[in-house]
Short mmCIF file of C-alpha atoms in Angstrom, two decimals:
data_model
loop_
_atom_site.label_atom_id
_atom_site.label_comp_id
_atom_site.label_asym_id
_atom_site.label_seq_id
_atom_site.Cartn_x
_atom_site.Cartn_y
_atom_site.Cartn_z
CA UNK A 1 219.23 79.50 -51.09
CA UNK A 2 220.54 80.70 -54.68
CA UNK A 3 217.58 80.84 -57.25
CA UNK A 4 217.43 78.23 -59.43
CA UNK A 5 217.19 78.60 -63.29
CA UNK A 6 216.37 74.82 -64.98
CA UNK A 7 218.53 76.51 -67.63
CA UNK A 8 221.47 76.47 -66.03
CA UNK A 9 221.60 72.87 -65.50
CA UNK A 10 223.67 71.86 -68.69
CA UNK A 11 226.60 74.17 -66.58
CA UNK A 12 225.75 72.62 -63.07
CA UNK A 13 225.55 68.97 -63.67
CA UNK A 14 228.64 68.51 -64.32
CA UNK A 15 230.30 69.84 -61.14
CA UNK A 16 227.50 68.26 -59.09
CA UNK A 17 228.65 64.45 -60.92
CA UNK A 18 232.11 65.67 -60.30
CA UNK A 19 232.64 67.04 -57.06
CA UNK A 20 229.10 66.41 -54.92
CA UNK A 21 227.14 63.06 -56.13
CA UNK A 22 227.91 60.05 -53.64
CA UNK A 23 229.55 57.46 -55.70
CA UNK A 24 231.38 55.74 -53.10
CA UNK A 25 228.39 55.13 -50.70
CA UNK A 26 226.23 54.16 -53.84
CA UNK A 27 228.20 52.07 -55.74
CA UNK A 28 228.28 49.99 -52.47
CA UNK A 29 224.52 50.01 -51.60
CA UNK A 30 223.49 49.03 -54.93
CA UNK A 31 226.91 45.71 -54.80
CA UNK A 32 225.69 44.67 -51.29
CA UNK A 33 228.56 43.46 -50.43
CA UNK A 34 229.72 41.82 -54.10
CA UNK A 35 227.77 38.67 -52.12
CA UNK A 36 225.83 37.90 -55.55
CA UNK A 37 228.61 37.47 -58.22
CA UNK A 38 227.91 40.49 -60.90
CA UNK A 39 224.88 41.58 -58.81
CA UNK A 40 225.91 45.25 -59.72
CA UNK A 41 227.28 44.84 -63.85
CA UNK A 42 223.44 42.86 -63.76
CA UNK A 43 221.80 46.49 -62.77
CA UNK A 44 220.07 48.73 -65.31
CA UNK A 45 220.20 51.94 -65.12
CA UNK A 46 218.03 54.64 -67.26
CA UNK A 47 219.83 58.26 -67.71
CA UNK A 48 216.86 61.27 -68.75
CA UNK A 49 219.18 63.44 -70.72
CA UNK A 50 218.75 67.07 -72.00
CA UNK A 51 215.65 67.31 -73.98
CA UNK A 52 213.89 64.36 -72.55
CA UNK A 53 215.96 62.30 -74.30
CA UNK A 54 215.71 59.18 -72.21
CA UNK A 55 218.28 55.86 -72.13
CA UNK A 56 217.18 52.62 -70.86
CA UNK A 57 219.06 49.36 -70.13
CA UNK A 58 222.44 50.74 -69.19
CA UNK A 59 224.75 49.08 -67.45
CA UNK A 60 228.24 48.78 -66.12
CA UNK A 61 231.03 46.70 -65.39
CA UNK A 62 232.03 48.33 -61.82
CA UNK A 63 230.80 52.04 -59.00
CA UNK A 64 233.78 53.14 -61.15
CA UNK A 65 232.69 52.88 -64.30
CA UNK A 66 229.23 54.07 -63.45
CA UNK A 67 231.15 57.29 -61.88
CA UNK A 68 232.68 57.95 -65.40
CA UNK A 69 230.09 57.67 -67.11
CA UNK A 70 227.29 59.92 -65.15
CA UNK A 71 230.60 62.82 -65.21
CA UNK A 72 230.22 62.09 -69.17
CA UNK A 73 227.06 61.89 -69.84
CA UNK A 74 225.78 64.42 -66.87
CA UNK A 75 221.72 62.86 -67.18
CA UNK A 76 219.46 64.98 -66.14
CA UNK A 77 217.49 62.56 -64.01
CA UNK A 78 219.10 58.83 -62.85
CA UNK A 79 216.60 55.89 -62.55
CA UNK A 80 217.51 52.80 -60.89
CA UNK A 81 215.81 49.16 -62.57
CA UNK A 82 216.11 46.11 -61.92
CA UNK A 83 218.93 43.37 -61.42
CA UNK A 84 218.38 41.21 -64.75
CA UNK A 85 219.24 37.66 -66.09
CA UNK A 86 221.84 39.40 -68.42
CA UNK A 87 223.82 42.45 -68.71
CA UNK A 88 221.36 45.07 -69.71
CA UNK A 89 223.15 46.50 -72.04
CA UNK A 90 223.93 43.43 -74.13
CA UNK A 91 219.73 43.19 -73.91
CA UNK A 92 219.37 43.13 -77.75
CA UNK A 93 222.30 40.01 -78.10
CA UNK A 94 220.25 37.98 -76.02
CA UNK A 95 217.71 35.65 -77.44
CA UNK A 96 213.96 37.28 -76.78
CA UNK A 97 212.23 36.18 -73.90
CA UNK A 98 215.84 35.00 -71.86
CA UNK A 99 216.34 38.93 -70.84
CA UNK A 100 214.41 39.08 -67.65
CA UNK A 101 214.06 41.05 -64.45
CA UNK A 102 215.49 38.38 -61.17
CA UNK A 103 215.89 40.44 -58.49
CA UNK A 104 214.96 44.06 -57.17
CA UNK A 105 214.30 46.36 -53.97
CA UNK A 106 211.04 46.39 -53.09
CA UNK A 107 209.93 50.37 -53.59
CA UNK A 108 207.13 52.18 -52.37
CA UNK A 109 206.38 55.69 -54.50
CA UNK A 110 203.63 58.07 -52.67
CA UNK A 111 202.78 61.29 -54.72
CA UNK A 112 200.39 64.00 -53.26
CA UNK A 113 199.01 64.34 -56.80
CA UNK A 114 196.42 60.93 -55.20
CA UNK A 115 195.14 63.22 -52.80
CA UNK A 116 193.97 66.27 -54.63
CA UNK A 117 190.37 64.86 -53.92
CA UNK A 118 191.12 65.44 -50.54
CA UNK A 119 193.11 68.49 -50.09
CA UNK A 120 192.21 72.38 -50.34
CA UNK A 121 195.55 74.37 -49.89
CA UNK A 122 197.00 72.26 -53.60
CA UNK A 123 196.74 70.21 -56.54
CA UNK A 124 198.50 68.98 -58.98
CA UNK A 125 202.09 69.46 -58.61
CA UNK A 126 201.93 71.69 -56.05
CA UNK A 127 203.04 71.03 -52.78
CA UNK A 128 202.84 73.39 -49.38
CA UNK A 129 204.24 72.74 -45.50
CA UNK A 130 200.24 71.96 -44.60
CA UNK A 131 199.84 69.51 -47.06
CA UNK A 132 203.46 67.69 -46.55
CA UNK A 133 202.11 66.57 -43.54
CA UNK A 134 200.15 63.59 -45.38
CA UNK A 135 203.71 63.08 -46.65
CA UNK A 136 204.60 62.50 -42.57
CA UNK A 137 201.75 60.45 -41.99
CA UNK A 138 202.58 58.21 -45.08
CA UNK A 139 205.78 57.50 -43.73
CA UNK A 140 205.18 56.99 -40.10
CA UNK A 141 202.02 54.61 -41.38
CA UNK A 142 204.34 52.47 -43.74
CA UNK A 143 207.56 52.39 -41.90
CA UNK A 144 205.77 50.88 -38.87
CA UNK A 145 204.25 48.46 -40.72
CA UNK A 146 207.13 47.81 -42.59
CA UNK A 147 209.27 46.83 -39.53
CA UNK A 148 206.99 45.39 -37.13
CA UNK A 149 203.84 43.39 -39.07
CA UNK A 150 205.85 42.34 -41.91
CA UNK A 151 209.67 42.21 -40.70
CA UNK A 152 211.88 44.39 -42.43
CA UNK A 153 214.76 46.56 -41.50
CA UNK A 154 216.51 47.83 -44.44
CA UNK A 155 214.30 50.57 -45.80
CA UNK A 156 215.68 53.67 -47.03
CA UNK A 157 213.11 57.03 -47.17
CA UNK A 158 213.74 59.46 -50.36
CA UNK A 159 212.09 62.75 -50.97
CA UNK A 160 211.67 62.55 -54.06
CA UNK A 161 212.63 66.19 -55.11
CA UNK A 162 209.26 67.89 -55.79
CA UNK A 163 206.19 66.14 -54.36
CA UNK A 164 206.51 62.61 -52.95
CA UNK A 165 208.51 60.12 -51.23
CA UNK A 166 209.68 56.89 -52.30
CA UNK A 167 210.94 53.91 -50.10
CA UNK A 168 213.60 51.15 -51.12
CA UNK A 169 213.34 47.88 -48.95
CA UNK A 170 216.79 46.37 -49.62
CA UNK A 171 216.62 43.31 -47.66
CA UNK A 172 217.68 40.35 -49.00
CA UNK A 173 215.06 38.37 -49.21
CA UNK A 174 212.79 41.20 -49.91
CA UNK A 175 214.77 41.57 -52.76
CA UNK A 176 214.14 38.05 -54.38
CA UNK A 177 210.50 38.79 -54.16
CA UNK A 178 207.89 37.54 -57.01
CA UNK A 179 205.47 40.24 -58.63
CA UNK A 180 202.88 38.29 -56.71
CA UNK A 181 204.13 38.75 -53.48
CA UNK A 182 204.94 42.57 -53.88
CA UNK A 183 201.51 42.89 -54.77
CA UNK A 184 200.02 41.57 -51.63
CA UNK A 185 201.95 43.56 -49.23
CA UNK A 186 200.94 46.54 -51.25
CA UNK A 187 197.79 44.99 -51.36
CA UNK A 188 198.40 44.78 -46.90
CA UNK A 189 198.92 48.16 -47.20
CA UNK A 190 195.99 49.95 -48.48
CA UNK A 191 192.85 50.91 -47.14
CA UNK A 192 192.05 53.83 -49.58
CA UNK A 193 190.02 52.13 -52.50
CA UNK A 194 188.44 53.81 -55.49
CA UNK A 195 188.97 55.92 -57.92
CA UNK A 196 187.57 59.37 -59.09
CA UNK A 197 183.62 58.48 -59.10
CA UNK A 198 183.66 56.17 -55.92
CA UNK A 199 182.67 59.02 -52.67
CA UNK A 200 183.16 56.53 -50.00
CA UNK A 201 186.91 54.88 -50.41
CA UNK A 202 187.62 53.46 -46.71
CA UNK A 203 184.66 50.60 -45.20
CA UNK A 204 185.32 49.31 -42.08
CA UNK A 205 183.90 46.17 -40.40
CA UNK A 206 184.47 44.68 -37.13
CA UNK A 207 187.11 42.82 -36.51
CA UNK A 208 189.37 45.66 -36.62
CA UNK A 209 192.63 44.37 -38.17
CA UNK A 210 195.41 45.26 -35.94
CA UNK A 211 197.10 47.44 -38.64
CA UNK A 212 194.21 49.87 -39.07
CA UNK A 213 193.96 50.38 -35.16
CA UNK A 214 197.86 51.40 -35.23
CA UNK A 215 196.98 53.62 -38.49
CA UNK A 216 194.49 55.46 -36.84
CA UNK A 217 196.68 56.08 -33.61
CA UNK A 218 199.60 57.61 -36.36
CA UNK A 219 196.83 59.80 -38.11
CA UNK A 220 194.84 60.70 -34.86
CA UNK A 221 198.05 62.88 -34.15
CA UNK A 222 198.05 64.80 -37.00
CA UNK A 223 194.84 64.65 -37.28
CA UNK A 224 194.04 68.61 -35.86
CA UNK A 225 196.55 70.05 -37.09
CA UNK A 226 196.62 68.59 -41.29
CA UNK A 227 192.82 68.60 -41.58
CA UNK A 228 190.65 70.70 -39.25
CA UNK A 229 193.11 73.33 -39.37
CA UNK A 230 194.73 73.66 -42.53
CA UNK A 231 192.31 72.58 -44.57
CA UNK A 232 189.47 73.24 -42.69
CA UNK A 233 187.62 70.21 -44.17
CA UNK A 234 184.33 71.18 -41.90
CA UNK A 235 184.57 75.19 -41.98
CA UNK A 236 181.69 75.50 -44.84
CA UNK A 237 178.37 73.44 -45.45
CA UNK A 238 180.45 73.22 -48.67
CA UNK A 239 183.74 71.18 -46.98
CA UNK A 240 181.32 69.47 -44.71
CA UNK A 241 179.02 67.81 -47.14
CA UNK A 242 181.90 66.10 -48.60
CA UNK A 243 182.31 64.75 -44.89
CA UNK A 244 179.09 63.97 -43.98
CA UNK A 245 178.62 62.33 -47.37
CA UNK A 246 180.95 59.25 -45.91
CA UNK A 247 178.67 59.19 -42.80
CA UNK A 248 176.03 56.53 -42.26
CA UNK A 249 172.40 58.38 -43.00
CA UNK A 250 170.67 57.43 -40.17
CA UNK A 251 173.64 59.98 -38.53
CA UNK A 252 173.61 62.61 -41.31
CA UNK A 253 170.81 64.57 -40.42
CA UNK A 254 171.12 65.22 -36.72
CA UNK A 255 175.01 66.40 -37.81
CA UNK A 256 173.76 68.34 -40.43
CA UNK A 257 171.30 70.52 -38.29
CA UNK A 258 173.89 70.87 -35.45
CA UNK A 259 176.94 71.82 -36.95
CA UNK A 260 175.82 75.47 -37.97
CA UNK A 261 175.40 75.81 -34.29
CA UNK A 262 179.36 74.93 -33.77
CA UNK A 263 181.88 77.55 -34.25
CA UNK A 264 184.63 76.00 -35.84
CA UNK A 265 186.13 72.72 -37.36
CA UNK A 266 187.71 71.08 -34.49
CA UNK A 267 184.21 71.70 -32.58
CA UNK A 268 182.25 70.39 -35.18
CA UNK A 269 184.64 67.20 -35.71
CA UNK A 270 184.74 66.52 -31.97
CA UNK A 271 180.49 66.72 -32.51
CA UNK A 272 181.02 63.92 -34.77
CA UNK A 273 183.46 61.38 -32.99
CA UNK A 274 181.73 61.95 -30.02
CA UNK A 275 178.41 60.68 -31.54
CA UNK A 276 180.49 57.46 -33.36
CA UNK A 277 182.06 56.63 -29.97
CA UNK A 278 178.69 56.87 -28.38
CA UNK A 279 177.04 54.40 -30.78
CA UNK A 280 180.28 51.94 -30.80
CA UNK A 281 179.81 52.07 -26.71
CA UNK A 282 176.05 51.59 -26.91
CA UNK A 283 176.60 48.45 -29.82
CA UNK A 284 179.40 47.17 -28.19
CA UNK A 285 176.92 46.29 -25.01
CA UNK A 286 174.38 45.16 -27.58
CA UNK A 287 176.67 43.19 -28.79
CA UNK A 288 175.12 45.41 -32.79
CA UNK A 289 176.98 46.33 -35.65
CA UNK A 290 179.70 49.03 -34.38
CA UNK A 291 180.47 52.01 -36.90
CA UNK A 292 183.15 53.57 -37.43
CA UNK A 293 182.84 56.39 -39.50
CA UNK A 294 185.04 58.90 -38.16
CA UNK A 295 188.10 56.56 -38.52
CA UNK A 296 186.31 56.23 -41.98
CA UNK A 297 186.55 59.32 -42.48
CA UNK A 298 190.47 59.92 -41.25
CA UNK A 299 191.95 57.82 -42.84
CA UNK A 300 190.09 58.64 -46.62
CA UNK A 301 191.52 61.91 -45.86
CA UNK A 302 195.20 61.11 -44.46
CA UNK A 303 195.63 57.55 -45.73
CA UNK A 304 199.04 56.64 -47.64
CA UNK A 305 197.82 56.11 -51.37
CA UNK A 306 200.45 53.65 -52.70
CA UNK A 307 201.11 53.29 -56.44
CA UNK A 308 200.50 49.17 -56.64
CA UNK A 309 201.88 49.30 -60.34
CA UNK A 310 205.28 50.79 -59.08
CA UNK A 311 205.47 47.95 -56.15
CA UNK A 312 204.85 45.14 -57.82
CA UNK A 313 207.16 45.35 -60.95
CA UNK A 314 209.93 43.82 -60.27
CA UNK A 315 211.50 45.62 -63.73
CA UNK A 316 209.87 48.66 -62.73
CA UNK A 317 211.96 51.77 -62.66
CA UNK A 318 212.09 54.05 -59.52
CA UNK A 319 214.21 57.39 -59.63
CA UNK A 320 217.68 57.33 -57.45
CA UNK A 321 218.45 59.04 -54.57
CA UNK A 322 220.76 61.93 -54.86
CA UNK A 323 219.39 62.70 -58.32
CA UNK A 324 218.54 65.99 -59.36
CA UNK A 325 214.81 66.89 -59.93
CA UNK A 326 215.17 68.81 -63.32
CA UNK A 327 212.29 71.40 -62.53
CA UNK A 328 213.25 72.32 -58.86
CA UNK A 329 216.19 71.41 -58.87
CA UNK A 330 216.30 69.97 -55.29
CA UNK A 331 218.39 66.65 -54.45
CA UNK A 332 216.05 63.58 -53.96
CA UNK A 333 217.58 63.69 -50.62
CA UNK A 334 217.22 60.48 -47.55
CA UNK A 335 214.98 61.41 -45.15
CA UNK A 336 215.75 61.35 -41.15
CA UNK A 337 213.03 59.21 -39.60
CA UNK A 338 213.90 60.45 -35.93
CA UNK A 339 213.66 63.97 -37.46
CA UNK A 340 210.64 63.83 -39.95
CA UNK A 341 208.20 66.23 -38.68
CA UNK A 342 210.77 68.75 -39.17
CA UNK A 343 211.73 68.55 -42.51
CA UNK A 344 211.07 70.80 -44.80
CA UNK A 345 211.00 70.14 -48.74
CA UNK A 346 211.48 73.62 -49.20
CA UNK A 347 214.82 73.35 -47.18
CA UNK A 348 216.25 70.80 -49.47
CA UNK A 349 219.69 72.04 -50.97
CA UNK A 350 219.01 72.84 -55.15
CA UNK A 351 221.83 71.96 -57.39
CA UNK A 352 222.24 75.83 -57.49
CA UNK A 353 222.74 76.63 -53.75
CA UNK A 354 225.09 73.68 -53.57
CA UNK A 355 227.48 74.96 -56.34
CA UNK A 356 227.04 78.33 -54.71
CA UNK A 357 228.33 77.11 -51.35
CA UNK A 358 231.11 75.05 -53.32
CA UNK A 359 231.67 78.48 -54.92
CA UNK A 360 232.25 80.18 -51.43
CA UNK A 361 233.98 77.52 -49.96
CA UNK A 362 236.63 77.31 -52.61
CA UNK A 363 237.54 80.74 -52.15
CA UNK A 364 238.83 79.15 -48.58
CA UNK A 365 240.51 76.12 -50.22
CA UNK A 366 242.87 78.41 -52.41
CA UNK A 367 244.87 79.57 -49.06
CA UNK A 368 244.90 75.67 -48.11
CA UNK A 369 248.02 73.42 -49.13
CA UNK A 370 248.05 73.54 -52.78
CA UNK A 371 249.63 69.21 -52.60
CA UNK A 372 246.30 67.79 -51.98
CA UNK A 373 245.26 65.19 -54.12
CA UNK A 374 242.14 66.13 -56.97
CA UNK A 375 240.35 62.33 -54.90
CA UNK A 376 241.09 63.78 -51.64
CA UNK A 377 239.75 67.03 -52.06
CA UNK A 378 236.67 65.47 -54.00
CA UNK A 379 235.94 63.49 -51.08
CA UNK A 380 236.20 66.07 -48.98
CA UNK A 381 234.11 68.74 -51.00
CA UNK A 382 230.23 67.46 -50.39
CA UNK A 383 231.24 68.06 -46.38
CA UNK A 384 231.49 71.91 -47.12
CA UNK A 385 227.82 72.26 -47.93
CA UNK A 386 224.63 71.79 -46.51
CA UNK A 387 224.44 67.98 -48.51
CA UNK A 388 226.80 66.45 -46.04
CA UNK A 389 224.34 65.63 -43.45
CA UNK A 390 222.34 63.93 -46.05
CA UNK A 391 225.12 62.58 -47.36
CA UNK A 392 225.97 61.08 -44.42
CA UNK A 393 222.38 59.58 -43.62
CA UNK A 394 223.07 57.75 -46.55
CA UNK A 395 226.37 56.52 -45.27
CA UNK A 396 224.97 55.21 -42.08
CA UNK A 397 222.57 53.30 -44.17
CA UNK A 398 224.89 51.46 -45.62
CA UNK A 399 227.19 50.80 -42.97
CA UNK A 400 223.94 49.17 -41.23
CA UNK A 401 223.46 47.11 -43.56
CA UNK A 402 226.77 45.98 -43.95
CA UNK A 403 227.20 45.32 -40.22
CA UNK A 404 224.30 43.19 -40.65
CA UNK A 405 225.90 41.52 -43.28
CA UNK A 406 229.03 40.68 -41.70
CA UNK A 407 227.20 39.69 -38.47
CA UNK A 408 224.98 37.15 -40.34
CA UNK A 409 228.57 35.87 -42.41
CA UNK A 410 229.75 35.28 -38.48
CA UNK A 411 226.56 33.60 -37.37
CA UNK A 412 227.01 31.43 -40.70
CA UNK A 413 230.01 30.30 -40.10
CA UNK A 414 229.27 29.68 -36.35
CA UNK A 415 226.21 27.08 -37.42
CA UNK A 416 228.72 25.34 -39.54
CA UNK A 417 231.36 25.02 -37.17
CA UNK A 418 228.75 23.41 -34.73
CA UNK A 419 228.93 20.62 -37.06
#
């Protein structure tokens, strides 16, 4: 893969926006079938330009106008905001207080830096294949709950380009949700609570909610490989003391005495887990209070950590899919949930590697029929690069939404025909 150099962005971005960015599907996505008049025109876009020049409240009359502007300004980053009451680019002409966000996708932002207290391999903006498992777990838990518990259909999961993932829930009804409803959804999906000074961040009590049970089922599939082997959370007295701090005192002392006799984290975890399971069986028989300390540890180390402010604010901006990350050069690509466990953030194409692939394909192209029109050639360009599967994934997502919209239209016309 061609090495990415941030200094090359001014040369690479014009090629990206002219020949690779999926303008067609992107416009169809944010236009939502034109069902609501001026929906696209009322959407805020924000551009980050060279030298961190930040331009908010951009809006465009059509996807084609947005395409022309992207190719003219070549932003380092694109953020998407809300659909407003008035065109965002005219917000200065509107009476103060009248310009308000009306609708937006329900979005989730999961960032690896929020796990710094429980990962030992990396910290801050750094990630590796070991801790990336946390993002896999987060997508699995949140997506299952969105579909099965909250009844949502159209979810677009996107790699941020560096150290996290974003989710865009695009259902018509959900886009109309108030901040209070959005906050309630995040609250439902939150188990890890408390800041840096809070030692025990997960506290479970009976009856255990089905959402928690299902989340534990997801974590269990990854826990041994990720936490016990990869992070070695019980590998040394220093490490296991952090875990034992989350265990009730009446179990802590016995485990502290037994842990040194075991060979590794896996064996120590079996000991801890076995003890908790026995207490649950005996308390169930005696109708006492069960202890779920093993579940609490698993959830504290692995459960998704959501940024509530990003999700509840209708006017909050979030980085656009297919934006280029200016530090890593990686593209914010959609995630294929069917192949989520195989996703490797380090294998995601960078703007450098894509332009290199285009150059290589260009040599072949010169030997082809020169009569082909520029739009046709451009429409085919991305297919010659490693961006192709991600664009196709995005197109499938948009097509599924369009199909659902047509189905809903037919259903309504049938209903109206019955009267």
